mmCIF file of C-alpha atoms and ligand atoms in Angstrom:
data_model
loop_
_atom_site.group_PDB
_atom_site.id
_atom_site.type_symbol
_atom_site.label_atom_id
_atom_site.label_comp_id
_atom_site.label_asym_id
_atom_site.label_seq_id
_atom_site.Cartn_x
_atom_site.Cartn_y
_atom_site.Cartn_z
ATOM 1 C CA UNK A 1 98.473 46.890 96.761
ATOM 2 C CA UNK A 2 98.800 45.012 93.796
ATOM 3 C CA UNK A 3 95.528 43.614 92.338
ATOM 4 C CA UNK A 4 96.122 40.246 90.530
ATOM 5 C CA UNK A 5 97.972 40.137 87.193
ATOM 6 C CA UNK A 6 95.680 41.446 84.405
ATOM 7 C CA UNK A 7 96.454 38.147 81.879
ATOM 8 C CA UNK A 8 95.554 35.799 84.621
ATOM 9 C CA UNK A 9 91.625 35.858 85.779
ATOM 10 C CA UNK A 10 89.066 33.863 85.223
ATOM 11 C CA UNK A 11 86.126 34.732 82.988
ATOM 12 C CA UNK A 12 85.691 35.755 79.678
ATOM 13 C CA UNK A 13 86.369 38.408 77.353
ATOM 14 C CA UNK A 14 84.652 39.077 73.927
ATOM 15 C CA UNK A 15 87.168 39.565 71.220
ATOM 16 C CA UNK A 16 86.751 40.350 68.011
ATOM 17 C CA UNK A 17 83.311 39.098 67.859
ATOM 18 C CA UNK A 18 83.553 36.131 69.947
ATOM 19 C CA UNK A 19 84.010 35.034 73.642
ATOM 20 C CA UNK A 20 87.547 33.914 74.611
ATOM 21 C CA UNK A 21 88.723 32.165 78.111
ATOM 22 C CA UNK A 22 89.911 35.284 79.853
ATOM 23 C CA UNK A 23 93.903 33.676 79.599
ATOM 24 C CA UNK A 24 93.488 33.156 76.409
ATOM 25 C CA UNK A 25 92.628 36.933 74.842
ATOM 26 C CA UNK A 26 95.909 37.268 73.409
ATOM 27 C CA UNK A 27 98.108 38.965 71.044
ATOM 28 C CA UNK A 28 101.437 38.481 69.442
ATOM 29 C CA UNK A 29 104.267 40.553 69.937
ATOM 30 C CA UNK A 30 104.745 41.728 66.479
ATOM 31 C CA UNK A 31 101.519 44.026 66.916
ATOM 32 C CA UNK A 32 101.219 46.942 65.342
ATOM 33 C CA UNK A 33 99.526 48.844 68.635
ATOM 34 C CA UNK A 34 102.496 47.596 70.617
ATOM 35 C CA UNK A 35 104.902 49.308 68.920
ATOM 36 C CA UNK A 36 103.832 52.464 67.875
ATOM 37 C CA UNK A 37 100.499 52.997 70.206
ATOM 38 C CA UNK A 38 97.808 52.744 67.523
ATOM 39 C CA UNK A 39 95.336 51.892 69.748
ATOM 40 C CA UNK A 40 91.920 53.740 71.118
ATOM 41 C CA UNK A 41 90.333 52.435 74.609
ATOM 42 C CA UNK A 42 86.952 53.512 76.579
ATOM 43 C CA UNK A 43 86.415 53.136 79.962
ATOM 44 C CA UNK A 44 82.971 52.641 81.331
ATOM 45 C CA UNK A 45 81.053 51.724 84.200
ATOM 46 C CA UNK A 46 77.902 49.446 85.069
ATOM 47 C CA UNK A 47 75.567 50.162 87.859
ATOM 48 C CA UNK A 48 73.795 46.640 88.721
ATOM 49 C CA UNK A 49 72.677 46.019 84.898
ATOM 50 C CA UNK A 50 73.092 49.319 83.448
ATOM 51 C CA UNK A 51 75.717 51.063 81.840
ATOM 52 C CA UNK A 52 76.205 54.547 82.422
ATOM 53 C CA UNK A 53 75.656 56.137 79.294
ATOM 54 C CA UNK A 54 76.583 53.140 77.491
ATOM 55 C CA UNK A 55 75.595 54.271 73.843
ATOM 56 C CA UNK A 56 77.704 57.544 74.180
ATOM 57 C CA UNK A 57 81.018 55.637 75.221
ATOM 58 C CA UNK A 58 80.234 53.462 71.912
ATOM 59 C CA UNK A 59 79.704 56.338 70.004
ATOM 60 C CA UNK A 60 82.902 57.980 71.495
ATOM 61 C CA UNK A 61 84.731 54.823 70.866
ATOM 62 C CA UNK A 62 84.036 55.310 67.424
ATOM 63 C CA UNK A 63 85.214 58.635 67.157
ATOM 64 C CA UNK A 64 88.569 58.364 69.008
ATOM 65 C CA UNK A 65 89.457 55.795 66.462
ATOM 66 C CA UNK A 66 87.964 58.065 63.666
ATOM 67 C CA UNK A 67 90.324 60.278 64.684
ATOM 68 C CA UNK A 68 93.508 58.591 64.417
ATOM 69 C CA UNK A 69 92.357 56.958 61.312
ATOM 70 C CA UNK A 70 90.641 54.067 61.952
ATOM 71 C CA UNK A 71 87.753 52.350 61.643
ATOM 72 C CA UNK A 72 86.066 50.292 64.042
ATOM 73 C CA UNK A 73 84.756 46.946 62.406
ATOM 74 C CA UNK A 74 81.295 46.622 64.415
ATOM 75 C CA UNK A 75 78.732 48.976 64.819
ATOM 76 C CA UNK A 76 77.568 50.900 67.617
ATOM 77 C CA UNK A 77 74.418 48.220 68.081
ATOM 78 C CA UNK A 78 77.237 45.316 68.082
ATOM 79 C CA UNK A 79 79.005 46.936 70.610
ATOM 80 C CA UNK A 80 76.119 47.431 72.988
ATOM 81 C CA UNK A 81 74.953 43.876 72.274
ATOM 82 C CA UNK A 82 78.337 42.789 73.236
ATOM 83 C CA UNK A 83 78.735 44.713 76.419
ATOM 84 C CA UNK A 84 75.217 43.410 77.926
ATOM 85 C CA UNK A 85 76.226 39.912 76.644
ATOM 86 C CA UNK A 86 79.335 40.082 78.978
ATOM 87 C CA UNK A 87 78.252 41.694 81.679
ATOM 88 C CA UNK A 88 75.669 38.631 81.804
ATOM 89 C CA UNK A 89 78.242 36.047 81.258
ATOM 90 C CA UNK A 90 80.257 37.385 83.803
ATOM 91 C CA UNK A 91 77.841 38.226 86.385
ATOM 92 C CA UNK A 92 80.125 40.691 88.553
ATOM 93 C CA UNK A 93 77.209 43.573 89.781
ATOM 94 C CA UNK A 94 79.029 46.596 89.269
ATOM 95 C CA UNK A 95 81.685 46.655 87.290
ATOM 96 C CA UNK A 96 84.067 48.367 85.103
ATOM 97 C CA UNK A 97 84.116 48.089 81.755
ATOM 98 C CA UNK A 98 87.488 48.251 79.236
ATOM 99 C CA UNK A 99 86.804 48.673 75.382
ATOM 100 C CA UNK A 100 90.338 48.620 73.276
ATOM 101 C CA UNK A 101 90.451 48.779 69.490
ATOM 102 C CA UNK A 102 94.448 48.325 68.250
ATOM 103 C CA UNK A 103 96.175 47.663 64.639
ATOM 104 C CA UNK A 104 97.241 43.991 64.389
ATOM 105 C CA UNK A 105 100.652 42.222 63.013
ATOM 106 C CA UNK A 106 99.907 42.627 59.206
ATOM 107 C CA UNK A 107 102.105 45.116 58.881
ATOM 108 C CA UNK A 108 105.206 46.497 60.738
ATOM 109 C CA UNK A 109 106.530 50.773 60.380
ATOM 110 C CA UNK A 110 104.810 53.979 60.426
ATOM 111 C CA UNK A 111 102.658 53.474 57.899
ATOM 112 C CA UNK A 112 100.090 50.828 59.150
ATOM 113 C CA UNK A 113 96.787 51.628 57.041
ATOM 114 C CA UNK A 114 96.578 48.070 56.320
ATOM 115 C CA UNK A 115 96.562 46.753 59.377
ATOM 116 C CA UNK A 116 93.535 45.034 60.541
ATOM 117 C CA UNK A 117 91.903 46.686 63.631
ATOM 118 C CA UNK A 118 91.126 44.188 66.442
ATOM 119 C CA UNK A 119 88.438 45.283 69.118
ATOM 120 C CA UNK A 120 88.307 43.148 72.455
ATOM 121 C CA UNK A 121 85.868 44.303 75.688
ATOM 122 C CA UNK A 122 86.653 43.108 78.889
ATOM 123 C CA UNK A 123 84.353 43.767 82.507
ATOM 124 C CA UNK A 124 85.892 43.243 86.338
ATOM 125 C CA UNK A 125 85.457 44.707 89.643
ATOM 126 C CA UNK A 126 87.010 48.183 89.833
ATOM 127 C CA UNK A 127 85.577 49.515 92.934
ATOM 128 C CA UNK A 128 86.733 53.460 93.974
ATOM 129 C CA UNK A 129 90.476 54.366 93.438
ATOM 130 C CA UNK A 130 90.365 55.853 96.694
ATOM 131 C CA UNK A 131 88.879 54.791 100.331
ATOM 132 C CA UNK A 132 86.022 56.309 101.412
ATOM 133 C CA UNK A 133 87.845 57.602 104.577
ATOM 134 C CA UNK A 134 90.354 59.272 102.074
ATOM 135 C CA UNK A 135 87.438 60.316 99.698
ATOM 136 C CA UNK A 136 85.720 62.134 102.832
ATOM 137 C CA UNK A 137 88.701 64.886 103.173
ATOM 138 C CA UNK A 138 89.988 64.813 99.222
ATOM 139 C CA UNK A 139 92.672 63.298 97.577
ATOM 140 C CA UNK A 140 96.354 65.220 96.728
ATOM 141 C CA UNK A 141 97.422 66.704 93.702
ATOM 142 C CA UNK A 142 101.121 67.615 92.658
ATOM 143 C CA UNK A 143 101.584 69.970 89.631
ATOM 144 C CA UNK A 144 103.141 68.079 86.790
ATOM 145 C CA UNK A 145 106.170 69.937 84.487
ATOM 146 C CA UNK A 146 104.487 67.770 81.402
ATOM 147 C CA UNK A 147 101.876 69.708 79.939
ATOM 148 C CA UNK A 148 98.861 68.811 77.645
ATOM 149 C CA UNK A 149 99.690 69.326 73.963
ATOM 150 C CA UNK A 150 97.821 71.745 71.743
ATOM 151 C CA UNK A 151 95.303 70.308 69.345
ATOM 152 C CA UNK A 152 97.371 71.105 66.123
ATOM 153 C CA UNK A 153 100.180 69.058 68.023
ATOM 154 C CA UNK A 154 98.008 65.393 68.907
ATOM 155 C CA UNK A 155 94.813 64.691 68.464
ATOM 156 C CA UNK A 156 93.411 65.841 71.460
ATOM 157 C CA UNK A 157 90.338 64.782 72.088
ATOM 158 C CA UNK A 158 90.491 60.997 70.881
ATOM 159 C CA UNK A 159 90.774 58.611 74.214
ATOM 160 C CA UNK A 160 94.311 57.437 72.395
ATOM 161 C CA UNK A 161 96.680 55.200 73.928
ATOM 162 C CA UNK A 162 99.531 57.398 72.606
ATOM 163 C CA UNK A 163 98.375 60.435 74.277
ATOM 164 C CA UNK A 164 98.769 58.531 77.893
ATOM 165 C CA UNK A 165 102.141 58.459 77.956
ATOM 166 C CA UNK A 166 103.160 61.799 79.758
ATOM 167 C CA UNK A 167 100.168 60.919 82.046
ATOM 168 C CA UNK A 168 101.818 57.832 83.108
ATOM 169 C CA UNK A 169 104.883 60.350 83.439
ATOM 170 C CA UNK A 170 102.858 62.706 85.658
ATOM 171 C CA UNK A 171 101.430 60.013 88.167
ATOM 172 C CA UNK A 172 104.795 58.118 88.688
ATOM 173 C CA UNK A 173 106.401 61.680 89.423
ATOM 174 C CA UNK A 174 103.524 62.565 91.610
ATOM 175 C CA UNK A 175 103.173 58.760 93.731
ATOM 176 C CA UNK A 176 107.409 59.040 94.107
ATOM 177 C CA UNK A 177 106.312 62.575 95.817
ATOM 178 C CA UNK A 178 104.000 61.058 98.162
ATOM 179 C CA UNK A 179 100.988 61.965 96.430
ATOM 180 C CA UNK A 180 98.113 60.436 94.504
ATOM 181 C CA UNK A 181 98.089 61.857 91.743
ATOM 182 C CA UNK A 182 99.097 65.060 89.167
ATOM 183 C CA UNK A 183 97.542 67.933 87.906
ATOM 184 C CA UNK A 184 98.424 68.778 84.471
ATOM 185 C CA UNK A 185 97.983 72.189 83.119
ATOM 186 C CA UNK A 186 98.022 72.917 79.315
ATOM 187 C CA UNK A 187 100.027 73.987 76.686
ATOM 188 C CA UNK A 188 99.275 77.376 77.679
ATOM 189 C CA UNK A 189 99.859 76.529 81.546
ATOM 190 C CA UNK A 190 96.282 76.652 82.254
ATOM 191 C CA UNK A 191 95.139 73.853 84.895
ATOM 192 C CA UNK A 192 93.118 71.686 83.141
ATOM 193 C CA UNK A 193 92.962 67.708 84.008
ATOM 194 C CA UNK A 194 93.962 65.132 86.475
ATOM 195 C CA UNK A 195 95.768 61.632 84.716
ATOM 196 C CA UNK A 196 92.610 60.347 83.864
ATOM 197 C CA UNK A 197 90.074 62.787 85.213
ATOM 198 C CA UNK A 198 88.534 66.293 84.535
ATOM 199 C CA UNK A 199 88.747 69.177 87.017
ATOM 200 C CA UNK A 200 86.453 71.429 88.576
ATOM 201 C CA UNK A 201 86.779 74.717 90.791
ATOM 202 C CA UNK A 202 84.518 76.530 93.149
ATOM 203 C CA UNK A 203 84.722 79.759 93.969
ATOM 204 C CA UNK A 204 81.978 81.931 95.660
ATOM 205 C CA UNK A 205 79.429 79.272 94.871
ATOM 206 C CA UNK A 206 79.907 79.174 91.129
ATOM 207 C CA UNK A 207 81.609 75.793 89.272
ATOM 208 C CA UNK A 208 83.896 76.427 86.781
ATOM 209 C CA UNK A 209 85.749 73.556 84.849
ATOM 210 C CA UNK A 210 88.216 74.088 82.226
ATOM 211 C CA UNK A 211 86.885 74.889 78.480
ATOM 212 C CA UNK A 212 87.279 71.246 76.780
ATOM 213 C CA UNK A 213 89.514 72.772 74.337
ATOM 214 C CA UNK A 214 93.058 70.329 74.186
ATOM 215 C CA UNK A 215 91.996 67.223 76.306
ATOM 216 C CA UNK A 216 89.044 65.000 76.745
ATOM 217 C CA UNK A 217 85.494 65.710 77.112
ATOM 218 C CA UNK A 218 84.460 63.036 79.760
ATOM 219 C CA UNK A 219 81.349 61.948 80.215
ATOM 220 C CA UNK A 220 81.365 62.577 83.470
ATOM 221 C CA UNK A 221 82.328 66.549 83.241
ATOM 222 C CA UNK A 222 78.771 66.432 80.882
ATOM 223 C CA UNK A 223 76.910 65.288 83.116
ATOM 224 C CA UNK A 224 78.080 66.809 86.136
ATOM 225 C CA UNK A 225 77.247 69.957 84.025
ATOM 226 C CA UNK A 226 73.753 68.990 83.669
ATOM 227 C CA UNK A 227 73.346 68.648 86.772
ATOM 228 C CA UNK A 228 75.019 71.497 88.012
ATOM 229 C CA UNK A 229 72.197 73.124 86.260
ATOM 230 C CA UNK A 230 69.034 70.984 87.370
ATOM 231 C CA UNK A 231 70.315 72.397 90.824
ATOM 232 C CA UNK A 232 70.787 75.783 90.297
ATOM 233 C CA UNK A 233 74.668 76.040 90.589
ATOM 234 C CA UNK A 234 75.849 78.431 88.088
ATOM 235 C CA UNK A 235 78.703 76.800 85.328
ATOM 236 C CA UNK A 236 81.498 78.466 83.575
ATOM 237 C CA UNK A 237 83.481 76.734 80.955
ATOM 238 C CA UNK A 238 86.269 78.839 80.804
ATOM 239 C CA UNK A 239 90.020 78.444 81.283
ATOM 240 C CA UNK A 240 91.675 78.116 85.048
ATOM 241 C CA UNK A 241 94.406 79.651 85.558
ATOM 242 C CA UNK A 242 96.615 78.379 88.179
ATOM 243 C CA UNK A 243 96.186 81.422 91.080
ATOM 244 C CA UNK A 244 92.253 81.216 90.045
ATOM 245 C CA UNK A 245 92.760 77.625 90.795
ATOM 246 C CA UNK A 246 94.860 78.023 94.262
ATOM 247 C CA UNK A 247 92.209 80.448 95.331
ATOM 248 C CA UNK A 248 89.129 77.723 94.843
ATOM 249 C CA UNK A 249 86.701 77.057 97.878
ATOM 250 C CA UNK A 250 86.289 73.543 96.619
ATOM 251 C CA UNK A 251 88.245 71.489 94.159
ATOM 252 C CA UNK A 252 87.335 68.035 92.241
ATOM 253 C CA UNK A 253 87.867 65.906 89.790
ATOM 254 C CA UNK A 254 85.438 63.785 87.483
ATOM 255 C CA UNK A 255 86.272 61.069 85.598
ATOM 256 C CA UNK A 256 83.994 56.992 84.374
ATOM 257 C CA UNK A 257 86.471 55.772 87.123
ATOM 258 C CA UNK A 258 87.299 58.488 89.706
ATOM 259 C CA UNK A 259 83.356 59.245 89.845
ATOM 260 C CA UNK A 260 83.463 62.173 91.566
ATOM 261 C CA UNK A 261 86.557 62.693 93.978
ATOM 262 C CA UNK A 262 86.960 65.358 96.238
ATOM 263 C CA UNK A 263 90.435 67.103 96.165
ATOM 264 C CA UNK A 264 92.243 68.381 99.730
ATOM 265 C CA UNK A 265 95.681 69.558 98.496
ATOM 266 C CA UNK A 266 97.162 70.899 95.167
ATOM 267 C CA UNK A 267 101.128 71.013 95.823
ATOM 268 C CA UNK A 268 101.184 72.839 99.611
ATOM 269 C CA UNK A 269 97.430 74.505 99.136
ATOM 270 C CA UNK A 270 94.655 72.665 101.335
ATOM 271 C CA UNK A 271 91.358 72.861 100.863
ATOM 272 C CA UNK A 272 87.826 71.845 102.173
ATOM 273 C CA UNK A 273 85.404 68.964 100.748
ATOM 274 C CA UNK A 274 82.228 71.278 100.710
ATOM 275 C CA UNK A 275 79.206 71.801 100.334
ATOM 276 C CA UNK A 276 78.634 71.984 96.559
ATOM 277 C CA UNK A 277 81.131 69.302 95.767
ATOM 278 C CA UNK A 278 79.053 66.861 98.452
ATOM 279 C CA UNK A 279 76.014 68.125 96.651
ATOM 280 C CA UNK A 280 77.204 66.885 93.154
ATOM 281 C CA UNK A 281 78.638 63.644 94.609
ATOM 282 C CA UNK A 282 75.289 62.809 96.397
ATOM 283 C CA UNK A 283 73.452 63.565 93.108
ATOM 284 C CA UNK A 284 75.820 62.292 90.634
ATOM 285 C CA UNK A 285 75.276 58.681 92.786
ATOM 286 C CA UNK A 286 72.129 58.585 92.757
ATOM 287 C CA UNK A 287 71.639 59.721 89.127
ATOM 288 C CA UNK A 288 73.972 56.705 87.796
ATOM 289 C CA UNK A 289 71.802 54.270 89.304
ATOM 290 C CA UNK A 290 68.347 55.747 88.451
HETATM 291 C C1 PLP B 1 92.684 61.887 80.567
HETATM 292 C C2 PLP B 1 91.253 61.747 80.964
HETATM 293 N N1 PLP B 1 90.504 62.843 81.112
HETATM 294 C C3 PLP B 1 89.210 62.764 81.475
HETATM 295 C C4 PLP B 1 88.602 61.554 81.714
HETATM 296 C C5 PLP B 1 87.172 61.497 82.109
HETATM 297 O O1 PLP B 1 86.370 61.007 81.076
HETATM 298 P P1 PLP B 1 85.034 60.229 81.351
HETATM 299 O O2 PLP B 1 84.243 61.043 82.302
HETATM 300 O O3 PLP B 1 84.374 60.131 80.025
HETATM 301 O O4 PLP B 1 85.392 58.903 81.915
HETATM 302 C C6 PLP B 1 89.354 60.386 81.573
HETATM 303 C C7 PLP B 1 88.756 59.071 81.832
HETATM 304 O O5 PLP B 1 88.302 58.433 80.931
HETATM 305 C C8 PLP B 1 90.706 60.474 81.159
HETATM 306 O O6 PLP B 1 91.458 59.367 81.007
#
């Protein structure tokens, strides 16, 4: 189902240092970010008035555009100032929360160091991807053929528009295949992500999740690792190959949005929701809203 279109809501959003009329937060074609993806984005997610972690999405904000050479105009402080300010104004509960920095019209071609870098931060309802009866027995996976490229090819572990492209890719293949979503292995065909969500195996009790080597460190794989720990289940970060992977007791995935979402099937292998996945989930809920 379709959710309205995106440009047409009510509310506001703040945009480069000011509140705008939610139809009006626009930008003209001739934008730099438009053409050649030169744009960095966070995704975040508020709990009745508190944002998970708020701080280190900011600071993460900062360094994804750090690391496709840009600067963000406003400091971390402005940031968080701006976030509370709109999740006030807008008074939605819990809500989602969209931070996009992009390069502007000055300038049009490769080369785009002048370019002035725009920031805008926009909050609506995103409940769970997935139903709850769906979440109950996991979600399905199909194996993408694009592969995550090696740090000296992109720069990896920025949250850069460019670098969603093949993940777009991988989901369309994997919805046309009747499933919800792809797993994407590596450069060196090790399984390591879902489209927009990090992955987790369990085998024989212990958790293992991919080294975060060539893709992004969420937030949401940290903490699940702390509290993997305050509970006594013993972490690997290490790589997963993909028979290590087919031979899991539990699979899932961990992502700002996806929370934490069971998986049932990777291509034609099933597996269980259990017990330490249900354990995480429980805890991870509880420990967002604390
Ligand atoms: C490609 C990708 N990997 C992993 C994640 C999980 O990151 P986080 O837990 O910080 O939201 C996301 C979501 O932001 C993502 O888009």
């Amino acid at each position: 189902m379709l959710t309205p279109n995106f440009d047409d809501r009510d509310g506001f959003i703040w945009m480069n240092g000011a509140f705008v009329a939610w139809r009006d937060a626009k930008i003209h074609v001739m934008t730099h970010a438009l053409h050649y993806a030169s744009a960095v984005f966070e995704g975040e997610r508020a709990y009745g008035d508190k944002i998970f972690r708020s701080h280190d999405h900011s600071q993460r904000f900062h360094d994804s555009a750090r690391m496709i050479n840009m600067t963000i105009p406003y400091d971390i402080a402005t940031l968080e100032n701006a976030k509370y300010e709109l999740l006030q104004k807008s008074n939605l509960g819990d809500a989602y929360i969209r931070m996009l920095a992009w390069r502007g019209s000055e300038q049009m071609g490769i080369g785009a160091r002048h370019t002035k870098i725009h920031v805008m931060i926009a909050a609506w309802v995103w409940p769970s991807y997935f139903s709850p009866e769906l979440l109950e027995k996991g979600i399905s996976l199909m194996t993408s053929s694009w592969r995550k490229p090696s740090p000296d090819t992109a720069p990896v572990r920025s949250k850069a528009a460019g670098l969603y492209m093949t993940n777009t890719l991988a989901k369309h293949a994997a919805e046309e295949a009747g499933f919800h979503d792809a797993l994407m292995c590596d450069w060196r065909g090790y399984a390591v992500e879902a489209t927009g969500a990090n992955l987790f195996r369990v085998k024989n009790g212990v958790l293992r999740t991919p080294k975060a080597d060539c893709f992004l460190n969420g937030i949401t794989r940290l903490t699940v690792i702390d509290l993997a720990h305050d509970l006594n289940i013993a972490v690997e970060e290490d790589h997963i190959t993909m028979d290590d992977l087919m031979q899991a007791d539990e699979v899932f995935l961990t992502g700002t949005a996806a929370e934490i979402t069971p998986v049932g099937r990777i291509d034609t292998q099933h597996f269980n929701v259990g017990p330490i996945t249900k354990k995480l989930r429980d805890a991870y809920s509880e420990y967002v809203r604390r």
